[in-house]
Short mmCIF file of C-alpha atoms and ligand atoms in Angstrom, two decimals:
data_model
loop_
_atom_site.label_atom_id
_atom_site.label_comp_id
_atom_site.label_asym_id
_atom_site.label_seq_id
_atom_site.Cartn_x
_atom_site.Cartn_y
_atom_site.Cartn_z
CA MET A 253 150.39 30.92 105.95
CA GLY A 254 152.60 30.41 108.90
CA LYS A 255 155.57 32.53 109.77
CA GLU A 256 158.73 30.60 109.30
CA GLU A 257 161.12 31.94 111.87
CA PRO A 258 161.68 29.69 114.85
CA GLY A 259 158.75 29.91 117.19
CA PRO A 260 158.50 29.99 120.94
CA GLN A 261 157.98 26.28 121.42
CA GLY A 262 161.53 25.02 121.07
CA SER A 263 162.44 21.69 119.55
CA GLU A 264 164.24 18.54 120.38
CA PHE A 265 167.13 19.60 118.18
CA THR A 266 167.86 22.60 120.32
CA ILE A 267 170.35 21.07 122.66
CA GLY A 268 173.35 18.89 122.45
CA LYS A 269 172.94 17.45 118.93
CA GLU A 270 175.69 17.61 116.35
CA ASN A 271 174.96 20.05 113.62
CA ASN A 272 175.60 18.38 110.30
CA SER A 273 173.14 19.82 107.83
CA PRO A 274 171.77 23.24 106.92
CA THR A 275 168.26 22.26 107.94
CA GLU A 276 169.41 21.00 111.28
CA SER A 277 171.28 24.21 111.99
CA ARG A 278 167.93 26.00 112.04
CA PHE A 279 167.02 23.92 115.04
CA THR A 280 170.20 24.56 116.91
CA ARG A 281 169.56 28.30 116.83
CA MET A 282 166.32 27.93 118.71
CA LYS A 283 165.69 28.56 122.34
CA LYS A 284 163.54 26.49 124.64
CA SER A 285 160.60 28.48 125.88
CA ASP A 286 159.74 28.61 129.56
CA ASN A 287 156.02 28.49 129.16
CA SER A 288 155.71 25.75 126.56
CA GLN A 289 154.79 23.02 129.05
CA SER A 290 151.06 23.72 129.18
CA GLN A 291 151.02 23.30 125.39
CA LEU A 292 152.26 19.73 125.76
CA PHE A 293 150.54 16.55 126.93
CA ALA A 294 151.59 15.98 130.53
CA THR A 295 151.98 12.19 130.53
CA ARG A 296 152.71 9.27 128.17
CA LEU A 297 149.37 7.78 129.08
CA GLY A 298 147.77 11.06 128.08
CA VAL A 299 149.51 10.81 124.70
CA ILE A 300 148.07 7.35 124.05
CA ALA A 301 144.64 8.30 125.43
CA ALA A 302 144.52 11.32 123.13
CA THR A 303 145.75 9.63 119.93
CA VAL A 304 143.62 6.52 120.49
CA GLY A 305 140.68 8.75 121.45
CA SER A 306 141.09 10.56 118.14
CA ALA A 307 141.41 7.34 116.17
CA VAL A 308 138.59 5.40 117.81
CA GLY A 309 135.30 6.99 116.90
CA LEU A 310 132.30 6.70 114.64
CA GLY A 311 134.78 5.38 112.08
CA ASN A 312 135.19 2.21 114.11
CA ILE A 313 131.78 1.69 115.64
CA TRP A 314 129.49 3.07 112.93
CA ARG A 315 131.42 3.15 109.66
CA PHE A 316 133.62 0.06 109.85
CA PRO A 317 130.77 -2.43 110.51
CA TYR A 318 128.56 -1.01 107.77
CA GLU A 319 131.39 -0.82 105.23
CA ALA A 320 132.38 -4.37 106.11
CA GLY A 321 128.72 -5.40 105.96
CA VAL A 322 128.23 -3.95 102.49
CA HIS A 323 131.55 -5.29 101.19
CA GLY A 324 131.25 -8.91 102.25
CA GLY A 325 132.67 -8.81 105.79
CA GLY A 326 135.96 -10.74 105.96
CA ALA A 327 137.26 -9.67 102.56
CA PHE A 328 136.92 -6.00 103.45
CA MET A 329 138.54 -6.56 106.81
CA ILE A 330 141.64 -8.20 105.34
CA VAL A 331 142.22 -5.36 102.87
CA TYR A 332 141.63 -2.85 105.65
CA LEU A 333 144.17 -4.57 107.91
CA VAL A 334 146.76 -4.60 105.12
CA PHE A 335 146.32 -0.84 104.68
CA ILE A 336 146.54 -0.17 108.41
CA PHE A 337 149.83 -2.03 108.83
CA LEU A 338 151.45 -1.30 105.49
CA LEU A 339 150.49 2.36 105.10
CA GLY A 340 148.80 3.40 108.33
CA ILE A 341 151.62 2.93 110.83
CA PRO A 342 154.34 4.48 108.60
CA VAL A 343 152.22 7.52 107.66
CA LEU A 344 151.18 7.91 111.30
CA THR A 345 154.86 7.82 112.29
CA ALA A 346 155.59 10.46 109.62
CA GLU A 347 152.92 12.76 111.05
CA PHE A 348 154.38 12.21 114.51
CA VAL A 349 157.87 13.09 113.21
CA LEU A 350 156.64 16.33 111.61
CA GLY A 351 154.64 17.37 114.65
CA ARG A 352 157.03 16.49 117.44
CA SER A 353 160.12 17.85 115.74
CA THR A 354 158.56 21.27 115.08
CA HIS A 355 155.89 21.77 117.76
CA ARG A 356 153.91 23.57 115.09
CA SER A 357 150.55 23.31 113.40
CA VAL A 358 149.89 21.60 110.08
CA PHE A 359 150.49 24.94 108.33
CA GLY A 360 153.63 25.82 110.21
CA ALA A 361 155.43 22.47 110.33
CA PHE A 362 156.29 22.09 106.63
CA GLY A 363 157.54 25.62 106.07
CA PHE A 364 159.54 25.41 109.25
CA LEU A 365 161.32 22.21 108.27
CA LYS A 366 161.91 23.34 104.69
CA PRO A 367 161.48 27.08 104.21
CA GLY A 368 159.60 28.02 101.07
CA THR A 369 158.41 24.49 100.36
CA ARG A 370 155.21 24.07 98.37
CA PHE A 371 154.29 21.25 100.73
CA LYS A 372 152.97 23.97 103.02
CA GLY A 373 149.83 23.49 100.93
CA ILE A 374 149.16 20.34 102.94
CA GLY A 375 148.08 22.76 105.68
CA LEU A 376 145.22 23.89 103.48
CA ILE A 377 144.14 20.30 102.80
CA GLY A 378 144.27 19.66 106.54
CA VAL A 379 142.19 22.63 107.60
CA VAL A 380 139.60 22.17 104.82
CA ALA A 381 139.30 18.39 105.35
CA SER A 382 139.05 18.78 109.12
CA LEU A 383 136.21 21.30 108.83
CA MET A 384 134.38 19.07 106.34
CA ILE A 385 134.70 16.03 108.60
CA LEU A 386 133.83 18.01 111.73
CA SER A 387 130.65 19.19 110.00
CA PHE A 388 129.16 15.89 108.84
CA TYR A 389 130.56 13.95 111.81
CA SER A 390 128.82 16.26 114.28
CA VAL A 391 125.50 15.50 112.56
CA VAL A 392 125.93 11.77 113.18
CA ALA A 393 127.18 12.47 116.70
CA GLY A 394 123.98 14.51 117.16
CA TRP A 395 121.91 11.49 116.11
CA THR A 396 123.55 9.49 118.89
CA LEU A 397 122.32 12.09 121.41
CA GLU A 398 118.76 11.83 120.11
CA TYR A 399 118.85 8.02 120.29
CA PHE A 400 120.40 8.15 123.74
CA ILE A 401 117.51 10.28 125.00
CA ARG A 402 114.94 8.20 123.12
CA SER A 403 116.21 4.97 124.60
CA PHE A 404 114.75 6.15 127.90
CA GLY A 405 111.45 6.90 126.19
CA ASP A 406 109.63 5.88 123.05
CA LEU A 407 112.40 3.86 121.39
CA PHE A 408 110.88 0.63 122.61
CA SER A 409 107.35 1.41 121.56
CA LYS A 410 108.40 0.25 118.07
CA ASN A 411 108.90 -3.36 117.16
CA GLY A 412 109.42 -4.33 113.50
CA SER A 413 112.46 -3.17 111.54
CA ASP A 414 110.14 -1.17 109.27
CA ASP A 415 109.08 0.85 112.29
CA PHE A 416 112.67 1.71 113.07
CA HIS A 417 113.34 2.56 109.46
CA ARG A 418 110.39 4.92 109.46
CA MET A 419 111.43 6.41 112.80
CA PHE A 420 114.94 7.16 111.56
CA GLY A 421 113.54 8.69 108.37
CA GLU A 422 111.08 10.89 110.22
CA PHE A 423 113.73 12.00 112.67
CA THR A 424 116.36 12.92 110.07
CA GLU A 425 113.75 14.76 107.98
CA GLY A 426 112.75 16.98 110.89
CA TRP A 427 114.44 19.87 112.68
CA ARG A 428 115.81 17.96 115.67
CA PRO A 429 119.05 16.84 113.96
CA ILE A 430 119.91 20.52 113.53
CA LEU A 431 119.42 21.15 117.21
CA TRP A 432 121.54 18.12 118.17
CA THR A 433 124.33 19.10 115.78
CA VAL A 434 124.54 22.49 117.47
CA VAL A 435 124.34 20.97 120.97
CA PHE A 436 127.07 18.46 120.17
CA LEU A 437 129.38 21.15 118.81
CA LEU A 438 128.82 23.25 121.94
CA ILE A 439 129.82 20.29 124.13
CA ASN A 440 132.91 19.91 121.96
CA MET A 441 133.59 23.61 122.47
CA LEU A 442 133.41 23.25 126.25
CA VAL A 443 136.27 20.75 126.13
CA ILE A 444 138.63 22.37 123.65
CA VAL A 445 138.38 25.86 125.08
CA ARG A 446 140.05 24.59 128.27
CA GLY A 447 143.30 23.98 126.45
CA VAL A 448 145.62 21.10 125.69
CA GLN A 449 146.19 19.64 129.16
CA LYS A 450 143.03 20.62 131.00
CA GLY A 451 140.70 20.11 128.06
CA VAL A 452 141.98 17.69 125.43
CA GLU A 453 144.18 15.48 127.59
CA ARG A 454 141.91 15.32 130.60
CA ALA A 455 138.83 14.47 128.52
CA SER A 456 140.76 11.80 126.60
CA ASN A 457 142.08 10.26 129.82
CA ILE A 458 138.49 9.67 130.92
CA ILE A 459 136.80 8.86 127.61
CA THR A 460 139.27 6.44 126.01
CA PRO A 461 139.49 3.83 128.79
CA LEU A 462 135.72 4.08 129.37
CA LEU A 463 135.12 3.43 125.68
CA PHE A 464 137.10 0.20 125.75
CA VAL A 465 135.33 -1.01 128.88
CA LEU A 466 131.95 -0.36 127.25
CA ILE A 467 132.89 -2.01 123.95
CA LEU A 468 134.12 -5.08 125.83
CA ILE A 469 130.89 -5.37 127.82
CA PHE A 470 128.92 -5.31 124.56
CA CYS A 471 131.18 -7.90 122.95
CA VAL A 472 130.82 -10.33 125.81
CA ASN A 473 127.06 -9.97 125.61
CA SER A 474 127.09 -10.41 121.83
CA LEU A 475 129.11 -13.61 122.03
CA THR A 476 126.43 -15.23 124.19
CA LEU A 477 123.81 -14.78 121.45
CA SER A 478 122.67 -17.69 119.33
CA GLY A 479 123.86 -16.06 116.08
CA ALA A 480 127.38 -15.49 117.43
CA ARG A 481 128.94 -18.16 115.23
CA GLU A 482 127.33 -16.90 112.05
CA GLY A 483 128.24 -13.31 112.89
CA LEU A 484 131.87 -14.18 113.55
CA GLU A 485 132.10 -16.22 110.37
CA PHE A 486 130.76 -13.30 108.38
CA LEU A 487 133.40 -11.03 109.90
CA PHE A 488 136.38 -13.35 109.86
CA ARG A 489 135.91 -15.67 106.89
CA PRO A 490 137.03 -13.75 103.80
CA ASP A 491 135.48 -14.38 100.41
CA PHE A 492 138.22 -13.06 98.14
CA SER A 493 135.92 -12.89 95.14
CA GLU A 494 134.34 -9.90 96.90
CA ILE A 495 137.51 -7.80 96.50
CA SER A 496 136.92 -5.20 93.80
CA PRO A 497 138.44 -1.77 93.08
CA SER A 498 135.67 -0.15 95.09
CA VAL A 499 136.43 -2.43 98.06
CA VAL A 500 140.10 -1.46 97.85
CA ILE A 501 139.50 2.29 97.72
CA GLY A 502 136.83 1.98 100.42
CA ALA A 503 139.24 0.07 102.67
CA MET A 504 142.04 2.56 102.07
CA GLY A 505 139.73 5.50 102.83
CA GLN A 506 138.54 3.67 105.93
CA ALA A 507 142.12 3.06 107.11
CA PHE A 508 143.03 6.74 106.75
CA PHE A 509 139.78 7.94 108.27
CA SER A 510 139.99 5.51 111.13
CA LEU A 511 143.55 6.50 112.04
CA SER A 512 142.72 10.23 111.60
CA LEU A 513 145.48 10.36 108.97
CA GLY A 514 146.36 12.56 106.04
CA LEU A 515 145.00 15.86 107.33
CA GLY A 516 147.53 16.70 110.00
CA CYS A 517 145.37 15.72 112.95
CA MET A 518 148.00 13.37 114.33
CA LEU A 519 150.69 15.88 113.35
CA THR A 520 148.91 18.45 115.51
CA TYR A 521 148.63 16.04 118.42
CA ALA A 522 152.31 15.14 118.03
CA SER A 523 153.16 18.83 118.28
CA TYR A 524 151.90 18.46 121.87
CA PHE A 525 154.24 15.50 122.55
CA LYS A 526 157.25 15.97 124.78
CA ASP A 527 160.56 15.51 122.96
CA ASP A 528 161.22 12.10 124.46
CA THR A 529 157.87 10.58 123.44
CA PRO A 530 158.68 7.42 121.43
CA LEU A 531 157.17 7.71 117.96
CA ILE A 532 157.18 4.32 116.23
CA ARG A 533 156.04 2.69 119.44
CA SER A 534 153.22 5.21 119.97
CA ALA A 535 152.15 4.83 116.33
CA THR A 536 152.06 1.04 116.65
CA VAL A 537 150.10 1.12 119.92
CA THR A 538 147.64 3.65 118.50
CA ALA A 539 147.08 1.65 115.31
CA GLY A 540 146.83 -1.62 117.26
CA LEU A 541 144.18 -0.28 119.63
CA ASP A 542 142.32 1.33 116.74
CA VAL A 543 142.16 -1.96 114.84
CA MET A 544 141.12 -3.71 118.04
CA ALA A 545 138.25 -1.25 118.50
CA ALA A 546 137.09 -1.82 114.90
CA ILE A 547 137.19 -5.60 115.20
CA LEU A 548 135.44 -5.50 118.59
CA SER A 549 132.74 -3.31 117.03
CA GLY A 550 132.26 -5.96 114.35
CA ILE A 551 132.03 -8.62 117.07
CA LEU A 552 129.54 -6.41 118.88
CA ILE A 553 127.26 -5.91 115.90
CA PHE A 554 127.24 -8.91 113.54
CA PRO A 555 126.27 -11.70 115.99
CA ALA A 556 123.30 -9.57 117.02
CA VAL A 557 122.41 -8.88 113.38
CA PHE A 558 122.35 -12.60 112.56
CA THR A 559 120.63 -13.62 115.81
CA TYR A 560 117.65 -11.40 115.13
CA GLY A 561 117.46 -12.13 111.41
CA PHE A 562 118.63 -8.83 109.92
CA SER A 563 120.84 -8.24 106.91
CA PRO A 564 124.40 -7.01 107.55
CA GLU A 565 124.13 -4.93 104.38
CA ALA A 566 121.98 -2.17 105.81
CA GLY A 567 124.69 0.47 105.16
CA PRO A 568 124.84 3.68 107.22
CA ALA A 569 121.49 2.80 108.79
CA LEU A 570 122.95 -0.32 110.43
CA VAL A 571 123.57 1.33 113.77
CA PHE A 572 120.48 3.56 113.85
CA GLU A 573 117.84 1.23 112.40
CA VAL A 574 119.01 -2.32 112.87
CA LEU A 575 120.57 -2.04 116.34
CA PRO A 576 117.56 -0.36 117.99
CA ALA A 577 115.36 -3.12 116.54
CA ILE A 578 117.76 -5.62 118.07
CA PHE A 579 117.82 -3.87 121.44
CA ALA A 580 114.02 -3.90 121.45
CA GLN A 581 114.05 -7.72 121.30
CA MET A 582 117.14 -8.43 123.38
CA PRO A 583 116.97 -9.30 127.07
CA GLY A 584 118.40 -6.31 128.92
CA GLY A 585 117.96 -4.16 125.80
CA LYS A 586 116.60 -1.28 127.85
CA ILE A 587 119.94 -1.00 129.58
CA PHE A 588 122.10 -1.78 126.57
CA ALA A 589 120.46 0.76 124.28
CA PRO A 590 121.25 3.94 126.24
CA LEU A 591 124.67 2.57 127.11
CA PHE A 592 125.41 1.92 123.45
CA PHE A 593 124.39 5.38 122.26
CA PHE A 594 126.28 6.97 125.14
CA MET A 595 129.34 5.02 124.04
CA LEU A 596 128.91 6.29 120.48
CA PHE A 597 128.61 9.84 121.78
CA LEU A 598 131.83 9.54 123.81
CA ALA A 599 133.66 7.99 120.87
CA SER A 600 132.53 10.87 118.64
CA LEU A 601 133.54 13.50 121.15
CA SER A 602 137.13 12.36 121.62
CA SER A 603 137.48 12.36 117.82
CA THR A 604 135.90 15.75 117.14
CA ILE A 605 138.12 17.28 119.81
CA SER A 606 141.12 16.22 117.76
CA MET A 607 139.64 17.48 114.49
CA SER A 608 139.00 20.88 116.03
CA GLU A 609 142.59 21.10 117.26
CA ILE A 610 143.90 21.21 113.66
CA MET A 611 142.46 24.67 113.01
CA VAL A 612 142.69 25.86 116.62
CA SER A 613 146.40 25.05 116.80
CA TRP A 614 147.05 26.85 113.50
CA LEU A 615 145.15 29.96 114.58
CA THR A 616 146.70 30.13 118.04
CA ARG A 617 150.26 29.20 117.13
CA GLU A 618 150.75 30.75 113.75
CA ARG A 619 148.18 33.53 113.63
CA GLY A 620 148.37 34.80 117.19
CA VAL A 621 144.63 34.37 117.77
CA SER A 622 143.55 33.71 121.38
CA ARG A 623 142.49 30.15 122.14
CA ARG A 624 138.94 31.20 122.96
CA SER A 625 138.45 33.07 119.66
CA ALA A 626 140.12 30.25 117.70
CA CYS A 627 137.74 27.73 119.27
CA TRP A 628 134.68 29.85 118.55
CA LEU A 629 135.73 30.41 114.95
CA THR A 630 136.32 26.70 114.35
CA ILE A 631 133.09 25.64 116.02
CA GLY A 632 131.18 28.45 114.28
CA ILE A 633 132.27 27.31 110.82
CA ALA A 634 131.54 23.69 111.69
CA MET A 635 128.08 24.72 112.93
CA PHE A 636 127.28 26.48 109.68
CA PHE A 637 128.28 23.54 107.49
CA GLY A 638 127.03 21.00 110.02
CA VAL A 639 123.55 22.50 109.78
CA LEU A 640 123.75 22.29 105.98
CA CYS A 641 124.78 18.62 106.30
CA ALA A 642 121.87 17.95 108.65
CA LEU A 643 119.55 19.67 106.18
CA SER A 644 120.71 17.41 103.35
CA PHE A 645 118.40 14.74 104.81
CA SER A 646 115.42 17.04 104.91
CA TYR A 647 114.87 20.40 103.27
CA MET A 648 117.89 20.07 101.02
CA SER A 649 117.44 16.43 100.06
CA GLY A 650 117.05 15.78 96.37
CA LEU A 651 118.81 19.05 95.53
CA LYS A 652 120.31 18.94 92.05
CA ILE A 653 123.03 20.96 90.35
CA ALA A 654 122.16 21.91 86.79
CA GLY A 655 119.04 19.81 87.18
CA THR A 656 120.90 16.50 87.04
CA ILE A 657 123.79 15.99 89.46
CA GLU A 658 122.64 15.17 92.97
CA PHE A 659 123.95 17.68 95.49
CA ASN A 660 123.94 16.14 98.94
CA ILE A 661 126.41 18.07 101.10
CA PHE A 662 126.61 15.34 103.73
CA ASN A 663 127.65 12.71 101.17
CA ILE A 664 129.92 15.09 99.29
CA PHE A 665 131.78 16.06 102.49
CA ASP A 666 132.08 12.43 103.58
CA TYR A 667 133.27 11.09 100.23
CA THR A 668 135.58 13.98 99.33
CA SER A 669 137.30 14.08 102.69
CA SER A 670 137.79 10.37 103.38
CA ASN A 671 138.30 8.97 99.92
CA ILE A 672 140.12 11.88 98.25
CA LEU A 673 141.60 14.49 100.61
CA LEU A 674 142.91 12.15 103.32
CA PRO A 675 144.71 9.67 101.03
CA PHE A 676 146.00 12.59 98.92
CA GLY A 677 147.25 14.35 102.05
CA GLY A 678 148.78 11.06 103.22
CA MET A 679 150.58 10.71 99.90
CA LEU A 680 152.04 14.23 100.14
CA ILE A 681 153.07 13.70 103.77
CA SER A 682 154.88 10.48 102.77
CA ILE A 683 156.64 12.18 99.87
CA PHE A 684 157.67 15.12 102.05
CA THR A 685 159.00 12.95 104.85
CA GLY A 686 160.57 10.35 102.54
CA TRP A 687 162.13 12.63 99.93
CA GLN A 688 162.22 16.25 101.04
CA LEU A 689 163.03 16.17 104.70
CA ASP A 690 166.62 15.93 105.87
CA ARG A 691 167.26 12.23 106.47
CA ASN A 692 169.18 12.95 109.69
CA ILE A 693 166.21 14.75 111.16
CA VAL A 694 163.89 11.87 110.29
CA LYS A 695 166.26 9.28 111.75
CA LYS A 696 167.00 11.24 114.90
CA THR A 697 163.37 12.05 115.53
CA MET A 698 162.32 8.43 115.11
CA ASN A 699 165.16 7.11 117.23
CA GLU A 700 163.93 5.58 120.50
CA PRO A 701 167.00 4.96 122.65
CA LYS A 702 167.52 1.26 123.36
CA SER A 703 164.11 0.37 121.99
CA TRP A 704 163.13 -2.75 120.12
CA PHE A 705 161.07 -0.54 117.81
CA ASN A 706 164.19 1.07 116.37
CA ARG A 707 164.65 -1.85 113.99
CA PHE A 708 161.50 -0.75 112.14
CA ALA A 709 162.83 2.71 111.30
CA PRO A 710 164.42 1.71 107.94
CA PHE A 711 161.24 -0.11 107.01
CA VAL A 712 159.10 2.94 107.85
CA ILE A 713 161.36 5.17 105.74
CA PHE A 714 161.27 2.72 102.83
CA ILE A 715 157.46 2.65 102.90
CA LEU A 716 157.28 6.44 103.06
CA LYS A 717 159.66 6.83 100.14
CA TYR A 718 158.42 4.21 97.73
CA VAL A 719 155.43 2.15 98.77
CA ALA A 720 152.97 4.70 100.16
CA PRO A 721 153.20 7.30 97.37
CA VAL A 722 153.05 4.71 94.58
CA MET A 723 150.31 2.65 96.16
CA ILE A 724 148.05 5.60 96.92
CA PHE A 725 148.63 7.03 93.45
CA VAL A 726 147.86 3.74 91.68
CA ILE A 727 144.68 3.20 93.69
CA PHE A 728 143.56 6.74 92.90
CA VAL A 729 144.18 6.46 89.19
CA SER A 730 142.57 3.05 88.91
CA ASN A 731 139.53 4.39 90.70
CA VAL A 732 139.19 7.38 88.42
N1 PFF B 827 139.40 8.56 113.40
C1 PFF B 827 138.05 9.03 113.61
C2 PFF B 827 137.10 7.85 113.56
O1 PFF B 827 137.50 6.75 113.22
O2 PFF B 827 135.93 8.05 113.84
C3 PFF B 827 137.67 10.07 112.61
C4 PFF B 827 138.63 11.21 112.45
C5 PFF B 827 139.10 11.89 113.58
C6 PFF B 827 139.00 11.61 111.20
C7 PFF B 827 139.97 12.96 113.43
C8 PFF B 827 139.87 12.67 111.03
C9 PFF B 827 140.34 13.34 112.15
F1 PFF B 827 141.14 14.34 112.00
#
């Protein structure tokens, strides 16, 4: 685990702050480092591009519509929105506080703020969960590359939905998904190896705005379709009888996954924030744009689904079976199809970059590993497990443990990380920030001079102390 003596990065508590607690005095002993700048995001816009780029991904465009589709549309969306605003923004702010005040990785931050704390264990959850997500996520990102290429070729030789179902099945059962998983991870490698400013920030500055432009183009097109009304009603008219325990845990998992929360991803990004980056404001903007991307994705998909007579309950296949069938019938589909899969690829990339940073930042900052080696190690592990995830649709499908329990690594990684590790990590982060961390540090770190957002600080602290831990715990127990 991380060394606990003050590191080279410096902290906002280094200069000119009164020293009124033992924990704070640790900060005042630290020195600002001369060469820390390249380890920080250069601009405020870069901060938003990076955090929104991390948040907006397959979770919004692929997972949100199918989860909403399976769980009755509007009802799922309401529960999801409640989780985003009630838990998401406060926990996101907590991760920002831990990252920006320490400039350390998810392993280093906890021990640094409270030497000897057991909460350092959150680092382990973060690194394990990030590698699990990176593995199965890269498989799906690889599918988007295949469909992107195919949309210039044989994608339109099919017509009925059965054809597309068969095509997806044949593709995922073959060897090509393995190739695409590896290719995608290598592209990811090319970005992260360049470092925080030249790699992560620069890529996010390009990808994130482009993503929103593309989503908006698709939405406008979708709203002109004849099934627009039905699609929008499905998404926005809640049927509260649909809300069940599984909808609630699904929506909570989706909120955490979608905001990249609970595994220290946003903590890691916040460790690259400059000391004057406003936290509550950045958290609110990030969550707002993330929700917007999810809703726009719903607006993009459901009108089309209803126009062409498909069922919104297709599950994970929605984007890869139903949408191609729709593109095949839609005027201009030949242009929209490649554009759509390119958009999915970009969205995946800006998210996997952030997942990779969790381990890379730990290895480089706390373990003294060079950035290049840290990147290779992270990508290497993700490749190994990613290939296993890809194989769980083909050679390893139907694998059973002890002859009875189905062992599908892709599903196990997806379920364990989003529905268990992320909310659990989020609960621990809330407890640490709400109960363990020196209140002065929390208040000072959150303080945004002369900002309207300051009035939310007591609310955020209240949620972190009482609401988030209890709520996550109750939902867990009731699910078990
Ligand atoms: N927020 C991403 C999405 O919605 O697709 C997924 C994600 C990114 C999860 C980064 C976790 C993470 F660390």
